[in-house]
Amino acid sequence: MWSIATNPSIQQECAMEAQDASSTSSENEPSLHEDASHWESRLAYCRAVILETLRLHPPVPMNSRILNKDVKLDGCTIPKRTRVYLPITQIHTDERNFARPTEFLPERWVRRNATNNRWVARDYKTEPSFVENDLAYIPPANPQNIFTFSDGARNCVGHRLALQESTMIFACVVRDLTV
């Protein structure tokens, strides 16, 4: 809530998207009250705000693993059974992973669809990582660079559900309240 309280324009955008998703649109789409299966497309900006908040304020700022085999990293071999630490906060705020890493920019996860003016998820594989002579351009985020729910074989099995629930609850709150 701190992130949107300090960014009123973002809060307003979330509220408008949540209000739109709560009502039946002119395109005869059901509201999310009637059919929640399209939550990702109807609440793309709200989801981006959740992702950006988790990127800047991960609930678990550091994690550790014990290596089950030798790992070669930057020319050094880290032996099997070594405990390694994953500094999640530092990974999420490193310029090599996210442009303008300390700024709260949900637009790194979504863009406006030119056809219907709705927010849609961005594709880091097909969109450019920079635009020449456009300092305001925000490159798309690579979802593989966010470790809020860990990654690999030991990632959080409920991360998709957690994102869905937090997005839906967040949308309900911002739809009706101003922080």
Coordinates of N, CA, C and O in Angstrom, one line a residue:
M1 N 0.8 -1.2 0.0 CA 0.0 0.0 0.0 C 0.9 1.3 0.0 O 0.5 2.3 -0.5
W2 N 2.1 1.2 0.6 CA 3.0 2.3 0.6 C 3.3 2.7 -0.8 O 3.3 3.9 -1.1
S3 N 3.5 1.8 -1.6 CA 4.0 2.1 -3.0 C 2.9 2.9 -3.8 O 3.2 3.8 -4.5
I4 N 1.6 2.5 -3.6 CA 0.6 3.3 -4.3 C 0.2 4.6 -3.5 O -0.2 5.5 -4.2
A5 N 0.4 4.6 -2.2 CA 0.1 5.8 -1.4 C 1.0 6.9 -1.8 O 0.6 8.1 -1.8
T6 N 2.2 6.6 -2.2 CA 3.2 7.6 -2.6 C 3.2 7.8 -4.1 O 4.0 8.6 -4.6
N7 N 2.4 7.1 -4.8 CA 2.2 7.3 -6.3 C 0.8 7.4 -6.6 O 0.2 6.4 -7.1
P8 N 0.1 8.5 -6.4 CA -1.3 8.7 -6.6 C -1.8 8.3 -8.0 O -2.9 7.8 -8.2
S9 N -1.0 8.6 -9.0 CA -1.4 8.3 -10.4 C -1.4 6.8 -10.6 O -2.3 6.3 -11.4
I10 N -0.6 6.1 -10.0 CA -0.6 4.6 -10.1 C -1.8 4.1 -9.4 O -2.5 3.2 -9.9
Q11 N -2.1 4.7 -8.2 CA -3.3 4.2 -7.4 C -4.5 4.5 -8.2 O -5.4 3.6 -8.3
Q12 N -4.6 5.6 -8.9 CA -5.8 6.0 -9.7 C -5.9 5.0 -10.9 O -7.0 4.5 -11.2
E13 N -4.8 4.6 -11.5 CA -4.9 3.7 -12.6 C -5.4 2.3 -12.2 O -6.2 1.7 -12.8
C14 N -4.9 1.9 -11.0 CA -5.3 0.6 -10.4 C -6.8 0.7 -10.1 O -7.6 -0.3 -10.4
A15 N -7.3 1.8 -9.6 CA -8.7 1.9 -9.2 C -9.6 1.8 -10.5 O -10.6 1.2 -10.5
M16 N -9.1 2.5 -11.5 CA -9.9 2.5 -12.8 C -10.0 1.1 -13.4 O -11.0 0.7 -13.8
E17 N -8.8 0.4 -13.4 CA -8.8 -0.9 -13.9 C -9.7 -1.9 -13.1 O -10.4 -2.7 -13.6
A18 N -9.6 -1.7 -11.8 CA -10.4 -2.6 -10.9 C -11.9 -2.3 -11.1 O -12.7 -3.2 -11.1
Q19 N -12.3 -1.0 -11.2 CA -13.7 -0.7 -11.4 C -14.2 -1.2 -12.8 O -15.3 -1.8 -12.9
D20 N -13.3 -1.1 -13.8 CA -13.7 -1.7 -15.1 C -13.9 -3.2 -15.1 O -14.8 -3.7 -15.6
A21 N -13.0 -3.9 -14.4 CA -13.0 -5.3 -14.3 C -14.2 -5.8 -13.5 O -14.7 -6.9 -13.7
S22 N -14.7 -4.9 -12.5 CA -15.8 -5.3 -11.7 C -17.2 -5.2 -12.4 O -18.2 -5.7 -11.9
S23 N -17.2 -4.5 -13.5 CA -18.4 -4.3 -14.2 C -18.4 -5.0 -15.5 O -17.4 -5.3 -16.1
T24 N -19.6 -5.3 -16.1 CA -19.7 -5.9 -17.4 C -19.3 -4.8 -18.4 O -19.9 -3.8 -18.4
S25 N -18.4 -5.2 -19.3 CA -17.9 -4.2 -20.2 C -18.9 -4.1 -21.4 O -19.7 -4.9 -21.6
S26 N -18.6 -3.1 -22.3 CA -19.5 -2.9 -23.5 C -19.2 -4.1 -24.5 O -20.0 -4.3 -25.4
E27 N -18.1 -4.8 -24.3 CA -17.8 -5.9 -25.3 C -18.4 -7.2 -24.8 O -18.0 -8.3 -25.2
N28 N -19.4 -7.1 -23.9 CA -20.1 -8.3 -23.4 C -19.2 -9.3 -22.7 O -19.5 -10.5 -22.7
E29 N -18.1 -8.8 -22.1 CA -17.3 -9.6 -21.2 C -17.9 -9.7 -19.9 O -18.4 -8.6 -19.4
P30 N -17.9 -10.8 -19.2 CA -18.5 -10.9 -17.9 C -17.5 -10.1 -16.9 O -16.3 -10.0 -17.1
S31 N -18.1 -9.6 -15.8 CA -17.3 -9.0 -14.8 C -16.5 -10.1 -14.1 O -16.9 -11.3 -14.2
L32 N -15.5 -9.7 -13.3 CA -14.8 -10.7 -12.6 C -15.6 -11.3 -11.4 O -15.3 -12.4 -11.0
H33 N -16.7 -10.6 -11.0 CA -17.6 -11.2 -10.1 C -18.3 -12.4 -10.7 O -18.6 -13.4 -10.0
E34 N -18.5 -12.4 -12.0 CA -19.2 -13.5 -12.6 C -18.3 -14.6 -13.1 O -18.6 -15.7 -13.1
D35 N -17.1 -14.2 -13.6 CA -16.1 -15.1 -14.1 C -14.7 -14.6 -13.8 O -14.2 -13.7 -14.5
A36 N -14.0 -15.2 -12.9 CA -12.7 -14.7 -12.5 C -11.6 -15.4 -13.3 O -10.4 -15.1 -13.0
S37 N -11.9 -16.2 -14.2 CA -10.9 -16.9 -15.0 C -10.0 -16.0 -15.9 O -8.9 -16.4 -16.2
H38 N -10.5 -14.8 -16.1 CA -9.7 -13.9 -17.0 C -9.1 -12.8 -16.2 O -8.8 -11.7 -16.7
W39 N -8.7 -13.1 -14.9 CA -8.2 -12.0 -14.0 C -6.9 -11.4 -14.5 O -6.7 -10.3 -14.4
E40 N -6.0 -12.3 -15.2 CA -4.7 -11.7 -15.6 C -4.9 -10.7 -16.7 O -4.2 -9.7 -16.7
S41 N -5.8 -10.9 -17.6 CA -6.0 -9.9 -18.7 C -6.8 -8.7 -18.2 O -6.6 -7.6 -18.7
R42 N -7.8 -8.9 -17.3 CA -8.6 -7.8 -16.8 C -7.9 -7.0 -15.7 O -8.3 -5.8 -15.5
L43 N -6.9 -7.6 -15.0 CA -6.3 -6.8 -13.9 C -4.7 -6.8 -14.2 O -3.9 -7.0 -13.2
A44 N -4.3 -6.6 -15.4 CA -2.9 -6.6 -15.7 C -2.1 -5.6 -15.0 O -1.0 -5.8 -14.5
Y45 N -2.7 -4.3 -14.9 CA -1.9 -3.3 -14.2 C -1.9 -3.5 -12.7 O -0.8 -3.3 -12.1
C46 N -2.9 -4.0 -12.1 CA -2.9 -4.3 -10.7 C -1.9 -5.4 -10.4 O -1.1 -5.4 -9.4
R47 N -1.8 -6.4 -11.3 CA -0.9 -7.5 -11.1 C 0.6 -6.9 -11.3 O 1.5 -7.3 -10.5
A48 N 0.8 -6.0 -12.2 CA 2.1 -5.4 -12.3 C 2.5 -4.6 -11.1 O 3.7 -4.6 -10.7
V49 N 1.5 -4.0 -10.4 CA 1.8 -3.2 -9.2 C 2.2 -4.2 -8.1 O 3.2 -4.0 -7.3
I50 N 1.6 -5.4 -8.0 CA 1.9 -6.4 -7.1 C 3.3 -6.9 -7.4 O 4.2 -7.0 -6.5
L51 N 3.6 -7.2 -8.6 CA 5.0 -7.7 -9.0 C 6.1 -6.7 -8.7 O 7.1 -7.0 -8.2
E52 N 5.8 -5.4 -9.0 CA 6.8 -4.4 -8.7 C 7.0 -4.2 -7.2 O 8.1 -4.0 -6.8
T53 N 5.9 -4.3 -6.5 CA 6.0 -4.2 -5.0 C 6.9 -5.4 -4.5 O 7.7 -5.2 -3.6
L54 N 6.6 -6.6 -4.9 CA 7.4 -7.7 -4.5 C 8.8 -7.6 -4.9 O 9.7 -8.1 -4.3
R55 N 9.1 -7.0 -6.1 CA 10.4 -6.8 -6.5 C 11.2 -5.9 -5.6 O 12.3 -6.2 -5.2
L56 N 10.6 -4.8 -5.2 CA 11.3 -3.8 -4.4 C 11.2 -4.1 -2.9 O 12.1 -3.7 -2.2
H57 N 10.2 -4.9 -2.5 CA 10.1 -5.2 -1.1 C 9.8 -6.7 -0.9 O 8.7 -7.1 -0.5
P58 N 10.7 -7.5 -1.2 CA 10.5 -9.0 -1.1 C 10.2 -9.4 0.3 O 10.9 -8.9 1.2
P59 N 9.2 -10.2 0.6 CA 8.9 -10.7 1.9 C 10.1 -11.4 2.6 O 10.3 -11.5 3.8
V60 N 10.9 -12.1 1.7 CA 12.1 -12.8 2.2 C 13.3 -12.2 1.4 O 13.5 -12.5 0.3
P61 N 14.0 -11.3 2.1 CA 15.1 -10.6 1.4 C 16.3 -11.4 1.1 O 17.1 -11.0 0.2
M62 N 16.5 -12.5 1.7 CA 17.6 -13.4 1.4 C 17.2 -14.8 1.6 O 16.4 -15.2 2.5
N63 N 17.8 -15.7 0.9 CA 17.5 -17.1 0.9 C 18.9 -17.9 0.9 O 19.9 -17.3 0.5
S64 N 18.9 -19.1 1.2 CA 20.1 -19.9 1.1 C 19.8 -21.3 0.6 O 18.7 -21.8 0.8
R65 N 20.8 -21.9 0.1 CA 20.7 -23.3 -0.4 C 22.1 -24.0 -0.1 O 23.1 -23.3 -0.1
I66 N 22.0 -25.3 0.0 CA 23.2 -26.1 0.1 C 23.4 -26.8 -1.2 O 22.5 -27.5 -1.7
L67 N 24.6 -26.5 -1.9 CA 24.8 -27.1 -3.2 C 24.9 -28.6 -3.1 O 25.5 -29.2 -2.3
N68 N 24.2 -29.3 -4.1 CA 24.3 -30.7 -4.2 C 25.3 -31.2 -5.2 O 25.4 -32.4 -5.4
K69 N 26.0 -30.3 -5.8 CA 27.1 -30.6 -6.7 C 28.0 -29.4 -6.8 O 27.7 -28.3 -6.4
D70 N 29.3 -29.7 -7.2 CA 30.2 -28.6 -7.4 C 29.6 -27.6 -8.5 O 29.0 -28.1 -9.5
V71 N 29.9 -26.3 -8.3 CA 29.4 -25.3 -9.2 C 30.5 -24.4 -9.6 O 31.3 -24.0 -8.7
K72 N 30.7 -24.2 -10.9 CA 31.7 -23.3 -11.4 C 31.0 -21.9 -11.7 O 30.1 -21.8 -12.4
L73 N 31.6 -20.9 -11.0 CA 31.0 -19.5 -11.1 C 32.1 -18.5 -11.3 O 33.0 -18.4 -10.5
D74 N 32.1 -17.8 -12.4 CA 33.1 -16.8 -12.7 C 34.5 -17.4 -12.6 O 35.4 -16.7 -12.0
G75 N 34.8 -18.6 -13.0 CA 36.1 -19.2 -13.0 C 36.4 -19.8 -11.6 O 37.5 -20.4 -11.5
C76 N 35.6 -19.7 -10.6 CA 35.8 -20.3 -9.3 C 34.9 -21.5 -9.2 O 33.8 -21.5 -9.6
T77 N 35.4 -22.5 -8.5 CA 34.6 -23.7 -8.2 C 34.2 -23.7 -6.8 O 35.0 -23.5 -5.9
I78 N 32.9 -23.7 -6.6 CA 32.3 -23.8 -5.3 C 31.9 -25.2 -5.0 O 31.2 -25.8 -5.8
P79 N 32.5 -25.8 -4.0 CA 32.4 -27.2 -3.7 C 31.0 -27.7 -3.3 O 30.2 -26.9 -2.7
K80 N 30.7 -28.9 -3.6 CA 29.4 -29.5 -3.1 C 29.3 -29.4 -1.6 O 30.3 -29.3 -0.9
R81 N 28.1 -29.3 -1.1 CA 27.7 -29.1 0.3 C 28.1 -27.8 0.9 O 28.1 -27.6 2.1
T82 N 28.4 -26.8 0.0 CA 28.6 -25.4 0.5 C 27.3 -24.7 0.6 O 26.4 -24.8 -0.3
R83 N 27.0 -23.9 1.7 CA 25.8 -23.1 1.8 C 26.1 -21.8 1.0 O 27.1 -21.1 1.3
V84 N 25.2 -21.5 0.1 CA 25.3 -20.3 -0.7 C 24.1 -19.4 -0.4 O 23.0 -20.0 -0.1
Y85 N 24.3 -18.1 -0.3 CA 23.2 -17.2 0.0 C 22.8 -16.5 -1.2 O 23.6 -16.1 -2.1
L86 N 21.5 -16.3 -1.4 CA 20.9 -15.6 -2.5 C 20.3 -14.3 -2.0 O 19.3 -14.2 -1.3
P87 N 21.0 -13.2 -2.3 CA 20.6 -11.9 -1.8 C 19.5 -11.3 -2.7 O 19.7 -10.5 -3.6
I88 N 18.3 -11.7 -2.4 CA 17.1 -11.4 -3.3 C 16.9 -9.9 -3.5 O 16.7 -9.4 -4.6
T89 N 17.0 -9.1 -2.4 CA 16.9 -7.7 -2.6 C 17.9 -7.1 -3.5 O 17.6 -6.2 -4.3
Q90 N 19.2 -7.5 -3.4 CA 20.2 -7.0 -4.2 C 20.0 -7.4 -5.7 O 20.2 -6.7 -6.6
I91 N 19.5 -8.7 -5.9 CA 19.3 -9.1 -7.3 C 18.2 -8.3 -7.9 O 18.3 -7.9 -9.0
H92 N 17.1 -8.0 -7.1 CA 16.0 -7.2 -7.6 C 16.3 -5.7 -7.8 O 15.6 -5.0 -8.6
T93 N 17.4 -5.2 -7.2 CA 17.7 -3.8 -7.4 C 19.1 -3.6 -8.1 O 19.7 -2.6 -8.0
D94 N 19.5 -4.6 -8.9 CA 20.7 -4.5 -9.6 C 20.4 -4.1 -11.1 O 19.5 -4.6 -11.7
E95 N 21.1 -3.1 -11.5 CA 20.9 -2.5 -12.9 C 21.1 -3.5 -14.0 O 20.5 -3.3 -15.1
R96 N 21.8 -4.6 -13.7 CA 22.0 -5.6 -14.8 C 20.7 -6.4 -14.9 O 20.5 -7.1 -16.0
N97 N 19.8 -6.4 -13.9 CA 18.6 -7.1 -14.0 C 17.3 -6.3 -14.3 O 16.4 -6.7 -15.0
F98 N 17.3 -5.0 -13.8 CA 16.2 -4.1 -14.0 C 16.7 -2.7 -14.3 O 17.5 -2.2 -13.5
A99 N 16.3 -2.1 -15.3 CA 16.6 -0.7 -15.6 C 16.0 0.2 -14.5 O 14.8 -0.1 -14.1
R100 N 16.7 1.2 -14.2 CA 16.2 2.1 -13.1 C 15.6 1.3 -11.9 O 14.5 1.4 -11.5
P101 N 16.5 0.5 -11.3 CA 16.1 -0.5 -10.4 C 15.5 0.0 -9.1 O 14.7 -0.8 -8.4
T102 N 15.7 1.2 -8.6 CA 15.2 1.7 -7.4 C 13.9 2.4 -7.5 O 13.2 2.8 -6.6
E103 N 13.4 2.6 -8.8 CA 12.2 3.3 -9.0 C 11.0 2.3 -9.1 O 11.2 1.1 -9.5
F104 N 9.9 2.7 -8.6 CA 8.6 1.9 -8.6 C 8.0 2.1 -9.9 O 7.3 3.2 -10.2
L105 N 8.1 1.2 -10.9 CA 7.6 1.3 -12.2 C 6.9 0.1 -12.7 O 7.4 -0.8 -13.3
P106 N 5.6 0.0 -12.4 CA 4.8 -1.1 -12.8 C 4.8 -1.3 -14.3 O 4.6 -2.4 -14.8
E107 N 5.1 -0.2 -15.1 CA 5.1 -0.3 -16.5 C 6.2 -1.1 -17.1 O 6.2 -1.4 -18.2
R108 N 7.1 -1.6 -16.2 CA 8.1 -2.5 -16.7 C 7.5 -3.9 -16.9 O 8.1 -4.7 -17.6
W109 N 6.3 -4.1 -16.4 CA 5.7 -5.4 -16.5 C 4.5 -5.4 -17.5 O 4.1 -6.4 -18.0
V110 N 4.0 -4.2 -17.8 CA 2.8 -4.1 -18.7 C 3.0 -2.9 -19.6 O 3.8 -2.0 -19.4
R111 N 2.2 -2.9 -20.7 CA 2.1 -1.8 -21.6 C 0.6 -1.7 -22.1 O -0.2 -2.5 -21.9
R112 N 0.3 -0.5 -22.7 CA -1.0 -0.3 -23.2 C -1.2 -1.0 -24.5 O -0.3 -0.9 -25.4
N113 N -2.3 -1.7 -24.7 CA -2.7 -2.3 -25.9 C -3.2 -1.2 -26.8 O -4.2 -0.6 -26.5
A114 N -2.7 -1.1 -28.0 CA -3.1 0.0 -28.9 C -4.5 -0.2 -29.4 O -5.2 0.7 -29.7
T115 N -5.0 -1.5 -29.4 CA -6.3 -1.8 -30.0 C -7.4 -1.3 -29.0 O -8.3 -0.6 -29.4
N116 N -7.3 -1.7 -27.7 CA -8.4 -1.5 -26.8 C -8.0 -0.6 -25.6 O -8.8 -0.4 -24.7
N117 N -6.8 -0.1 -25.6 CA -6.2 0.8 -24.6 C -6.2 0.1 -23.2 O -6.0 0.8 -22.2
R118 N -6.3 -1.2 -23.1 CA -6.1 -1.9 -21.9 C -4.7 -2.2 -21.6 O -3.9 -2.3 -22.6
W119 N -4.3 -2.4 -20.4 CA -3.0 -2.9 -20.0 C -2.9 -4.4 -20.4 O -3.8 -5.1 -20.1
V120 N -1.7 -4.7 -20.9 CA -1.4 -6.1 -21.2 C 0.0 -6.4 -20.8 O 0.9 -5.5 -20.7
A121 N 0.3 -7.7 -20.5 CA 1.6 -8.1 -20.1 C 2.6 -7.8 -21.2 O 2.3 -8.0 -22.3
R122 N 3.8 -7.4 -20.8 CA 4.9 -7.1 -21.8 C 5.7 -8.4 -22.0 O 5.8 -9.3 -21.1
D123 N 6.3 -8.5 -23.1 CA 7.1 -9.6 -23.5 C 8.5 -9.2 -23.7 O 8.9 -8.5 -24.7
Y124 N 9.4 -9.5 -22.7 CA 10.8 -9.0 -22.7 C 11.6 -9.6 -23.9 O 12.6 -9.1 -24.3
K125 N 11.1 -10.8 -24.5 CA 11.8 -11.4 -25.6 C 11.5 -10.7 -26.9 O 12.4 -10.7 -27.8
T126 N 10.4 -10.0 -27.1 CA 10.1 -9.4 -28.3 C 10.2 -7.9 -28.3 O 10.4 -7.2 -29.3
E127 N 10.1 -7.3 -27.1 CA 10.1 -5.8 -27.0 C 11.6 -5.3 -26.9 O 12.4 -6.0 -26.3
P128 N 11.9 -4.2 -27.4 CA 13.3 -3.7 -27.3 C 13.7 -3.4 -25.8 O 12.9 -3.0 -25.0
S129 N 15.0 -3.6 -25.5 CA 15.5 -3.3 -24.2 C 15.8 -1.9 -24.0 O 16.1 -1.4 -22.9
F130 N 15.9 -1.1 -25.2 CA 16.1 0.3 -25.1 C 15.6 0.9 -26.4 O 15.5 0.3 -27.4
V131 N 15.2 2.2 -26.3 CA 14.8 3.0 -27.5 C 15.7 4.2 -27.6 O 15.8 5.0 -26.6
E132 N 16.4 4.3 -28.7 CA 17.3 5.4 -28.8 C 16.6 6.7 -28.7 O 15.5 7.0 -29.2
N133 N 17.3 7.6 -28.0 CA 16.8 9.0 -27.8 C 15.5 9.1 -27.0 O 14.8 10.1 -27.1
D134 N 15.2 8.1 -26.2 CA 13.9 8.1 -25.4 C 14.3 7.8 -24.0 O 14.3 6.6 -23.6
L135 N 14.6 8.8 -23.2 CA 15.1 8.5 -21.8 C 13.9 8.1 -20.9 O 14.1 7.5 -19.9
A136 N 12.7 8.3 -21.4 CA 11.5 7.9 -20.6 C 11.2 6.5 -20.8 O 10.3 5.9 -20.0
Y137 N 11.7 5.8 -21.8 CA 11.4 4.4 -22.1 C 11.7 3.5 -21.0 O 12.8 3.6 -20.4
I138 N 10.8 2.7 -20.6 CA 11.0 1.7 -19.6 C 11.1 0.3 -20.2 O 10.1 -0.2 -20.8
P139 N 12.3 -0.3 -20.2 CA 12.4 -1.7 -20.8 C 11.5 -2.7 -20.1 O 11.3 -2.6 -18.9
P140 N 11.0 -3.7 -20.8 CA 10.2 -4.7 -20.2 C 11.1 -5.6 -19.2 O 12.3 -5.8 -19.5
A141 N 10.5 -6.0 -18.1 CA 11.1 -6.8 -17.1 C 11.2 -8.2 -17.6 O 10.2 -8.7 -18.2
N142 N 12.3 -8.9 -17.3 CA 12.4 -10.3 -17.5 C 11.9 -11.0 -16.3 O 12.5 -10.9 -15.2
P143 N 10.8 -11.7 -16.3 CA 10.2 -12.4 -15.2 C 11.2 -13.4 -14.5 O 11.0 -13.8 -13.4
Q144 N 12.2 -13.8 -15.3 CA 13.2 -14.8 -14.7 C 14.1 -14.1 -13.8 O 14.9 -14.8 -13.1
N145 N 14.1 -12.8 -13.7 CA 15.0 -12.0 -12.8 C 14.3 -11.7 -11.5 O 14.9 -11.0 -10.7
I146 N 13.1 -12.2 -11.2 CA 12.5 -11.9 -9.9 C 12.4 -13.2 -9.2 O 12.0 -14.2 -9.7
F147 N 12.9 -13.2 -7.9 CA 13.0 -14.4 -7.1 C 12.2 -14.3 -5.8 O 12.5 -15.0 -4.9
T148 N 11.1 -13.6 -5.8 CA 10.3 -13.4 -4.7 C 9.8 -14.8 -4.2 O 9.7 -15.1 -3.0
F149 N 9.5 -15.7 -5.2 CA 9.0 -17.0 -4.9 C 10.0 -18.1 -5.1 O 9.7 -19.2 -5.3
S150 N 11.3 -17.7 -5.1 CA 12.4 -18.5 -5.4 C 12.4 -19.0 -6.8 O 11.6 -18.4 -7.6
D151 N 13.1 -20.0 -7.2 CA 13.2 -20.4 -8.6 C 13.7 -21.9 -8.6 O 14.3 -22.4 -7.6
G152 N 13.5 -22.5 -9.7 CA 14.0 -23.9 -9.9 C 13.2 -24.9 -9.2 O 12.0 -24.7 -8.9
A153 N 13.8 -26.0 -8.8 CA 13.1 -27.1 -8.2 C 12.5 -26.8 -6.8 O 11.5 -27.4 -6.4
R154 N 13.0 -25.8 -6.2 CA 12.5 -25.5 -4.8 C 11.7 -24.2 -4.8 O 11.6 -23.5 -3.8
N155 N 11.1 -23.8 -5.9 CA 10.3 -22.6 -5.9 C 9.0 -22.8 -5.2 O 8.6 -24.0 -4.9
C156 N 8.3 -21.8 -4.9 CA 7.1 -21.9 -4.2 C 6.0 -22.5 -5.1 O 5.7 -21.9 -6.2
V157 N 5.4 -23.6 -4.7 CA 4.4 -24.2 -5.6 C 3.1 -23.4 -5.6 O 2.4 -23.6 -6.6
G158 N 2.9 -22.5 -4.7 CA 1.7 -21.8 -4.7 C 1.9 -20.3 -5.2 O 1.0 -19.5 -5.0
H159 N 3.0 -20.1 -5.9 CA 3.2 -18.7 -6.3 C 2.2 -18.2 -7.3 O 1.8 -17.0 -7.2
R160 N 1.7 -19.0 -8.2 CA 0.6 -18.5 -9.1 C -0.7 -18.2 -8.3 O -1.3 -17.1 -8.6
L161 N -1.0 -19.0 -7.4 CA -2.2 -18.8 -6.6 C -2.0 -17.5 -5.7 O -2.9 -16.7 -5.6
A162 N -0.8 -17.4 -5.1 CA -0.5 -16.2 -4.3 C -0.7 -14.9 -5.1 O -1.2 -13.9 -4.6
L163 N -0.1 -14.9 -6.3 CA -0.2 -13.7 -7.2 C -1.7 -13.5 -7.6 O -2.1 -12.3 -7.6
Q164 N -2.4 -14.5 -7.9 CA -3.8 -14.3 -8.2 C -4.6 -13.8 -7.1 O -5.4 -12.8 -7.2
E165 N -4.5 -14.4 -5.9 CA -5.2 -13.9 -4.7 C -4.8 -12.5 -4.3 O -5.7 -11.7 -4.0
S166 N -3.5 -12.2 -4.3 CA -3.1 -10.9 -3.9 C -3.6 -9.8 -4.9 O -3.9 -8.7 -4.5
T167 N -3.6 -10.2 -6.2 CA -4.0 -9.2 -7.2 C -5.5 -9.0 -7.0 O -6.0 -7.8 -7.1
M168 N -6.3 -10.0 -6.8 CA -7.7 -9.8 -6.7 C -8.1 -9.0 -5.4 O -8.9 -8.1 -5.5
I169 N -7.5 -9.4 -4.3 CA -7.7 -8.6 -3.1 C -7.3 -7.2 -3.2 O -8.0 -6.2 -2.8
F170 N -6.1 -7.0 -3.8 CA -5.6 -5.6 -4.0 C -6.6 -4.8 -4.9 O -6.9 -3.7 -4.5
A171 N -7.1 -5.4 -5.9 CA -8.0 -4.7 -6.8 C -9.3 -4.4 -6.1 O -9.8 -3.3 -6.3
C172 N -9.8 -5.3 -5.3 CA -11.0 -5.0 -4.5 C -10.8 -3.8 -3.5 O -11.7 -3.0 -3.3
V173 N -9.6 -3.7 -2.9 CA -9.3 -2.7 -2.0 C -9.2 -1.3 -2.7 O -9.8 -0.3 -2.3
V174 N -8.4 -1.3 -3.8 CA -8.2 0.0 -4.4 C -9.4 0.5 -5.2 O -9.5 1.7 -5.5
R175 N -10.2 -0.4 -5.6 CA -11.5 -0.1 -6.3 C -12.4 0.8 -5.4 O -13.0 1.8 -5.9
D176 N -12.4 0.5 -4.1 CA -13.3 1.2 -3.2 C -12.7 2.2 -2.2 O -13.4 3.0 -1.6
L177 N -11.3 2.2 -2.1 CA -10.7 3.0 -1.1 C -9.5 3.8 -1.7 O -8.9 3.4 -2.7
T178 N -9.2 4.9 -1.1 CA -8.1 5.7 -1.5 C -7.1 5.7 -0.3 O -7.5 5.9 0.8
V179 N -5.9 5.3 -0.6 CA -4.9 5.2 0.4 C -4.1 6.5 0.6 O -3.8 7.1 -0.4

